CSV table of C-alpha atoms and ligand atoms in Angstrom, one decimal:
chain,number,residue,atom,x,y,z
A,235,MET,CA,78.0,106.7,116.0
A,236,SER,CA,76.5,109.4,113.4
A,237,TYR,CA,78.9,108.0,110.9
A,238,SER,CA,76.5,105.4,109.3
A,239,LYS,CA,74.0,108.0,108.5
A,240,GLU,CA,76.7,109.9,106.5
A,241,SER,CA,76.6,109.1,102.9
A,242,ILE,CA,76.9,110.7,99.3
A,243,LYS,CA,74.7,109.8,96.4
A,244,LEU,CA,76.5,108.8,93.3
A,245,ASN,CA,75.3,109.9,89.8
A,246,ASN,CA,73.5,106.7,89.2
A,247,GLY,CA,71.0,107.4,92.5
A,248,VAL,CA,73.5,104.9,94.6
A,249,TYR,CA,74.2,105.8,98.3
A,250,ILE,CA,78.2,105.4,99.1
A,251,PRO,CA,79.1,105.8,102.9
A,252,SER,CA,81.4,108.7,102.9
A,253,ILE,CA,84.2,107.3,104.7
A,254,GLY,CA,85.6,103.9,103.7
A,255,PHE,CA,88.1,101.2,105.0
A,256,GLY,CA,91.3,100.9,103.0
A,257,THR,CA,92.5,97.0,103.1
A,258,SER,CA,95.9,97.1,101.0
A,259,LEU,CA,98.7,95.3,102.3
A,260,VAL,CA,96.6,93.4,105.0
A,261,THR,CA,96.1,89.7,104.1
A,262,GLY,CA,95.5,86.2,105.8
A,263,ASP,CA,94.4,85.6,109.0
A,264,GLU,CA,95.4,89.1,110.1
A,265,CYS,CA,92.9,90.7,107.4
A,266,ILE,CA,89.8,88.7,108.8
A,267,LYS,CA,90.7,90.1,112.3
A,268,VAL,CA,91.3,93.6,110.9
A,269,ILE,CA,88.2,93.8,108.8
A,270,LYS,CA,85.8,92.2,111.5
A,271,MET,CA,87.4,94.9,114.1
A,272,ALA,CA,86.7,97.5,111.2
A,273,ILE,CA,82.9,96.4,110.7
A,274,ASN,CA,82.5,96.0,114.8
A,275,VAL,CA,83.5,99.6,115.5
A,276,GLY,CA,81.1,101.1,112.4
A,277,TYR,CA,82.8,100.9,109.3
A,278,ARG,CA,80.4,100.1,106.4
A,279,HIS,CA,82.3,100.6,103.5
A,280,ILE,CA,85.2,98.4,102.4
A,281,ASP,CA,87.5,99.0,99.7
A,282,THR,CA,89.5,95.8,98.1
A,283,ALA,CA,91.3,94.8,95.0
A,284,SER,CA,92.4,91.4,93.2
A,285,ALA,CA,95.5,92.7,93.6
A,286,TYR,CA,95.3,92.9,97.5
A,287,GLU,CA,95.2,89.2,97.3
A,288,ASN,CA,92.6,89.3,100.4
A,289,GLU,CA,89.0,89.0,98.7
A,290,VAL,CA,88.7,85.4,100.2
A,291,GLU,CA,89.4,86.9,103.8
A,292,ILE,CA,87.1,89.8,103.2
A,293,GLY,CA,84.4,87.4,102.2
A,294,LYS,CA,85.1,85.5,105.3
A,295,ALA,CA,85.0,88.5,107.7
A,296,ILE,CA,81.9,89.7,106.1
A,297,ARG,CA,80.2,86.3,106.8
A,298,GLN,CA,81.2,86.2,110.2
A,299,SER,CA,80.2,90.0,111.3
A,300,ASN,CA,76.8,90.6,112.6
A,301,VAL,CA,76.2,92.9,109.5
A,302,LYS,CA,73.7,92.1,106.6
A,303,ARG,CA,75.2,92.3,103.4
A,304,GLU,CA,72.8,95.1,102.2
A,305,ASP,CA,74.0,97.1,105.1
A,306,LEU,CA,77.8,97.0,103.7
A,307,PHE,CA,79.4,98.7,100.6
A,308,ILE,CA,82.0,96.6,99.2
A,309,THR,CA,84.3,97.6,96.4
A,310,SER,CA,86.7,95.7,94.2
A,311,LYS,CA,88.9,96.4,91.1
A,312,VAL,CA,90.4,94.8,88.1
A,313,TRP,CA,94.1,94.8,88.1
A,314,LYS,CA,96.2,96.0,85.3
A,315,ASP,CA,97.3,92.4,83.9
A,316,SER,CA,93.6,91.5,83.5
A,317,MET,CA,92.6,94.2,81.5
A,318,GLY,CA,90.6,94.2,78.1
A,319,TYR,CA,86.8,92.8,77.4
A,320,ASP,CA,87.0,89.1,78.1
A,321,ASN,CA,89.6,89.4,80.7
A,322,THR,CA,87.9,92.0,82.6
A,323,LEU,CA,84.6,89.8,82.8
A,324,ARG,CA,86.7,86.8,83.8
A,325,SER,CA,88.5,89.0,86.8
A,326,PHE,CA,85.2,90.2,87.9
A,327,GLU,CA,83.6,86.8,88.2
A,328,ASN,CA,86.8,85.4,89.9
A,329,SER,CA,86.6,88.3,92.4
A,330,LEU,CA,82.8,87.7,93.1
A,331,LYS,CA,83.9,84.1,93.8
A,332,ARG,CA,86.5,84.8,96.1
A,333,LEU,CA,84.5,87.2,98.0
A,334,ASP,CA,81.6,84.7,97.7
A,335,LEU,CA,79.1,87.5,97.0
A,336,GLU,CA,76.5,87.6,94.8
A,337,TYR,CA,77.0,91.5,93.6
A,338,VAL,CA,79.6,94.0,94.5
A,339,ASP,CA,78.7,97.7,95.1
A,340,LEU,CA,81.4,99.2,93.1
A,341,PHE,CA,83.8,97.8,90.7
A,342,LEU,CA,86.6,99.7,89.4
A,343,ILE,CA,89.6,99.8,86.9
A,344,HIS,CA,92.4,99.8,89.1
A,345,TRP,CA,95.0,101.9,87.0
A,346,PRO,CA,94.7,103.2,83.5
A,347,LYS,CA,97.0,101.7,81.0
A,348,ASN,CA,99.2,104.3,79.5
A,349,GLY,CA,99.6,104.4,75.6
A,350,ASP,CA,96.7,102.0,75.0
A,351,GLU,CA,93.4,103.9,75.0
A,352,GLN,CA,91.5,100.9,73.3
A,353,LEU,CA,92.5,98.8,76.0
A,354,ASN,CA,91.1,101.3,78.6
A,355,ILE,CA,87.8,101.7,76.4
A,356,ASP,CA,87.6,97.9,75.9
A,357,THR,CA,87.9,97.3,80.0
A,358,TRP,CA,85.5,100.1,80.5
A,359,LYS,CA,82.9,98.2,78.1
A,360,ALA,CA,83.2,95.1,80.1
A,361,LEU,CA,82.5,97.4,83.3
A,362,GLU,CA,79.2,98.6,81.7
A,363,ARG,CA,78.0,95.0,80.9
A,364,ILE,CA,78.7,94.0,84.6
A,365,TYR,CA,76.8,97.0,85.8
A,366,LYS,CA,73.9,96.4,83.2
A,367,GLU,CA,73.6,92.9,84.5
A,368,GLY,CA,73.3,94.1,88.1
A,369,LYS,CA,76.3,92.6,89.3
A,370,ALA,CA,77.8,95.8,90.3
A,371,LYS,CA,75.7,98.6,91.6
A,372,ALA,CA,78.1,101.0,90.3
A,373,ILE,CA,81.2,101.2,88.4
A,374,GLY,CA,84.2,103.6,88.1
A,375,VAL,CA,88.0,103.8,87.6
A,376,SER,CA,91.0,104.7,89.9
A,377,ASN,CA,94.1,106.3,89.2
A,378,PHE,CA,92.6,108.1,86.2
A,379,LEU,CA,93.8,111.5,85.3
A,380,LYS,CA,91.8,114.0,83.3
A,381,HIS,CA,93.2,113.0,79.8
A,382,HIS,CA,92.5,109.1,80.7
A,383,LEU,CA,88.9,110.1,81.8
A,384,GLU,CA,88.1,112.1,78.7
A,385,ILE,CA,88.8,108.9,76.7
A,386,ILE,CA,86.3,106.8,78.6
A,387,LEU,CA,83.7,109.8,78.7
A,388,ASN,CA,83.9,110.0,74.7
A,389,ASN,CA,83.4,106.4,74.2
A,390,CYS,CA,81.0,105.3,76.9
A,391,ASN,CA,77.4,104.9,77.5
A,392,VAL,CA,77.9,104.8,81.5
A,393,VAL,CA,79.8,107.7,83.0
A,394,PRO,CA,82.0,106.4,85.7
A,395,SER,CA,80.5,107.1,89.2
A,396,ILE,CA,84.0,107.3,90.9
A,397,ASN,CA,87.7,108.0,90.7
A,398,GLN,CA,89.6,106.8,93.5
A,399,ILE,CA,93.1,108.7,93.1
A,400,GLU,CA,95.7,109.3,95.8
A,401,PHE,CA,94.8,112.4,97.5
A,402,HIS,CA,96.0,113.8,100.8
A,403,PRO,CA,97.2,117.3,101.8
A,404,GLY,CA,100.3,118.3,99.6
A,405,LEU,CA,98.5,116.1,96.7
A,406,ILE,CA,95.9,117.6,95.1
A,407,ARG,CA,95.2,116.8,91.3
A,408,LYS,CA,93.3,120.1,90.9
A,409,GLU,CA,92.9,119.5,87.0
A,410,THR,CA,91.6,116.0,87.7
A,411,ILE,CA,89.4,116.9,90.7
A,412,ASP,CA,87.8,119.9,88.9
A,413,PHE,CA,87.2,117.6,85.4
A,414,CYS,CA,85.4,115.0,87.9
A,415,LYS,CA,83.2,117.8,89.7
A,416,ARG,CA,82.2,119.1,86.3
A,417,ASN,CA,81.1,115.6,85.3
A,418,ASN,CA,79.5,114.5,88.5
A,419,ILE,CA,82.2,111.8,89.4
A,420,VAL,CA,82.8,111.4,93.0
A,421,ILE,CA,86.5,111.4,94.3
A,422,GLU,CA,87.6,108.9,96.5
A,423,ALA,CA,91.2,109.3,98.3
A,424,TRP,CA,93.7,106.5,98.8
A,425,ALA,CA,96.3,107.1,101.5
A,426,PRO,CA,94.5,110.0,102.6
A,427,LEU,CA,97.2,110.2,105.4
A,428,GLY,CA,99.9,110.2,102.8
A,429,LYS,CA,100.6,106.5,103.7
A,430,GLY,CA,101.3,107.9,107.3
A,431,LYS,CA,103.9,110.5,106.1
A,432,MET,CA,101.7,113.6,106.8
A,433,LEU,CA,101.2,112.7,110.5
A,434,ASN,CA,104.3,114.8,111.4
A,435,ASN,CA,103.7,117.6,109.2
A,436,GLU,CA,104.3,120.9,111.0
A,437,THR,CA,101.4,122.8,109.4
A,438,LEU,CA,98.9,120.0,110.0
A,439,VAL,CA,100.3,119.4,113.6
A,440,ASN,CA,99.5,123.3,114.4
A,441,ILE,CA,96.1,123.4,112.8
A,442,ALA,CA,95.0,120.1,114.4
A,443,LYS,CA,96.1,121.3,117.8
A,444,LYS,CA,93.3,124.4,117.5
A,445,TYR,CA,90.5,121.5,116.8
A,446,ASN,CA,91.8,119.4,119.4
A,447,LYS,CA,92.0,116.6,116.9
A,448,SER,CA,94.6,114.3,115.5
A,449,VAL,CA,96.6,115.3,112.4
A,450,ALA,CA,94.9,112.0,111.0
A,451,GLN,CA,91.4,113.2,111.6
A,452,LEU,CA,92.3,116.6,110.2
A,453,CYS,CA,93.4,114.9,107.0
A,454,LEU,CA,90.2,112.9,106.9
A,455,LYS,CA,87.8,115.9,107.5
A,456,TRP,CA,89.7,117.9,104.9
A,457,CYS,CA,88.7,115.1,102.4
A,458,LEU,CA,85.1,115.0,103.4
A,459,GLN,CA,84.8,119.0,103.2
A,460,ASN,CA,86.4,118.9,100.0
A,461,ASP,CA,83.5,116.4,99.0
A,462,VAL,CA,86.1,113.5,98.6
A,463,ILE,CA,85.4,110.0,100.5
A,464,PRO,CA,88.6,109.1,102.5
A,465,LEU,CA,89.6,105.4,102.6
A,466,PRO,CA,91.9,105.2,105.6
A,467,LYS,CA,93.9,102.1,106.5
A,468,SER,CA,94.6,101.1,110.3
A,469,GLU,CA,95.4,98.0,112.2
A,470,ASN,CA,94.8,99.5,115.4
A,471,VAL,CA,91.1,99.6,116.8
A,472,GLU,CA,91.5,102.8,118.5
A,473,ARG,CA,93.0,104.5,115.5
A,474,MET,CA,90.1,102.9,113.4
A,475,LYS,CA,87.6,104.6,115.8
A,476,GLN,CA,89.5,107.8,115.7
A,477,ASN,CA,89.1,108.0,112.1
A,478,LEU,CA,85.3,107.5,111.9
A,479,ASP,CA,85.0,110.5,114.9
A,480,LEU,CA,85.1,113.4,112.4
A,481,PHE,CA,81.5,114.8,112.9
A,482,ASP,CA,81.8,117.0,115.8
A,483,PHE,CA,84.0,119.7,114.3
A,484,THR,CA,84.1,121.9,111.1
A,485,ILE,CA,87.6,123.2,109.7
A,486,THR,CA,87.3,127.1,109.0
A,487,LYS,CA,87.6,128.0,105.2
A,488,GLU,CA,90.8,130.0,106.2
A,489,ASP,CA,92.4,126.9,107.4
A,490,MET,CA,91.0,124.8,104.4
A,491,ASP,CA,92.5,127.1,102.1
A,492,ILE,CA,96.0,126.9,104.1
A,493,ILE,CA,95.9,122.8,103.7
A,494,ASN,CA,94.5,123.3,99.9
A,495,ASN,CA,97.5,125.2,99.4
A,496,MET,CA,100.3,123.4,100.9
A,497,GLU,CA,103.4,122.5,99.1
A,498,PHE,CA,103.5,119.6,96.7
A,499,PHE,CA,104.3,116.2,98.4
A,500,ALA,CA,103.3,112.9,97.3
A,501,GLY,CA,103.0,109.8,100.0
A,502,SER,CA,103.7,107.4,97.3
A,503,ASP,CA,105.6,107.4,94.1
A,504,MET,CA,102.8,105.9,92.1
A,505,ASN,CA,102.3,108.3,89.3
A,506,PRO,CA,99.3,107.4,87.0
A,507,ASP,CA,101.3,108.6,84.1
A,508,THR,CA,103.9,106.4,84.3
A,509,PHE,CA,102.9,103.6,86.5
A,510,ASN,CA,102.1,100.8,84.2
B,137,LIG,P1,98.4,101.9,112.2
B,137,LIG,O1,97.7,100.6,111.0
B,137,LIG,O2,99.5,101.3,112.9
B,137,LIG,O3,97.0,102.5,112.4
B,137,LIG,P2,97.0,105.8,104.6
B,137,LIG,O4,95.6,105.5,105.1
B,137,LIG,O5,97.1,107.1,104.3
B,137,LIG,O6,97.6,104.8,103.5
B,137,LIG,O7,98.1,105.8,105.9
B,137,LIG,C1,98.2,104.6,106.7
B,137,LIG,C2,99.1,104.5,107.6
B,137,LIG,O8,98.5,105.3,108.7
B,137,LIG,C3,99.2,103.4,108.4
B,137,LIG,O9,100.6,103.0,108.8
B,137,LIG,C4,98.5,103.5,109.9
B,137,LIG,O10,99.0,102.6,111.0
B,137,LIG,C5,98.4,104.9,110.1
B,137,LIG,N1,97.2,105.6,110.7
B,137,LIG,C6,96.0,105.5,110.2
B,137,LIG,N2,95.2,105.8,111.0
B,137,LIG,C7,96.0,106.5,112.0
B,137,LIG,C8,95.7,107.7,113.2
B,137,LIG,N3,94.5,108.0,113.4
B,137,LIG,N4,96.9,108.3,113.7
B,137,LIG,C9,97.9,107.6,113.3
B,137,LIG,N5,98.5,106.8,112.4
B,137,LIG,C10,97.2,106.3,111.9
């Protein structure tokens, strides 16, 4: 599989696999099974968060797999109720303990706190410390819009490497994406299939047919061609494999434009300006 060779260089020189595996909503023994399956079919980039309540299981799955720690890219995130300098440091140490790892590859602020810029800055300063101590190879944010990011950039020493946002056909936050590109911040897409809601979209069904690919593959390749790292989720081994099988076709510029200009549709109702 060519997938493992595909990676993107972040603004601090760290390489990140260009497709990740999303793990929200999978917990307990099922989580151990799903993550082992995902690693077995070729995923090397796994995205979790303290809020997903599956870090213990993900740690177990990693140790039960045959893949070396250094060949995996593991992300976790600090949740909204643990923001602020000291709380974030504590929350990070708890994530490391639950994962039973010595470091994570990427650590993110899960959501910005609206109306409390200082809290976002203090949380970021804790991430900078974690990064400088080598306990996270890269740091970034999640669900930050342009205006949230501007505050961080105006008050930080380390520029975030990543911004993970909801991104799928019908939901392109162009202003935020353009800002990130200008500042060398790579975008990761959560819900790249619009939480599965884009799979029956007529425009996408018609385009996917031309390439003899599924709508899911079209959505994921569209992310890659927009330089966005998709984090698809699946509990089904065939669909997991399908979601990695993206490297034998290219979406034409004309079709990219059609998808880029699709009517607004949000797969979730989690708006970064109101979700506090
Ligand atoms: P399943 O776990 O049964 O495969 P998103 O990543 O946007 O949150 O979407 C996740 C949803 O999309 C899940 O319900 C998942 O179901 C489904 N899904 C993931 N990959 C595919 C695929 N290749 N084809 C169809 N459905 C998929």
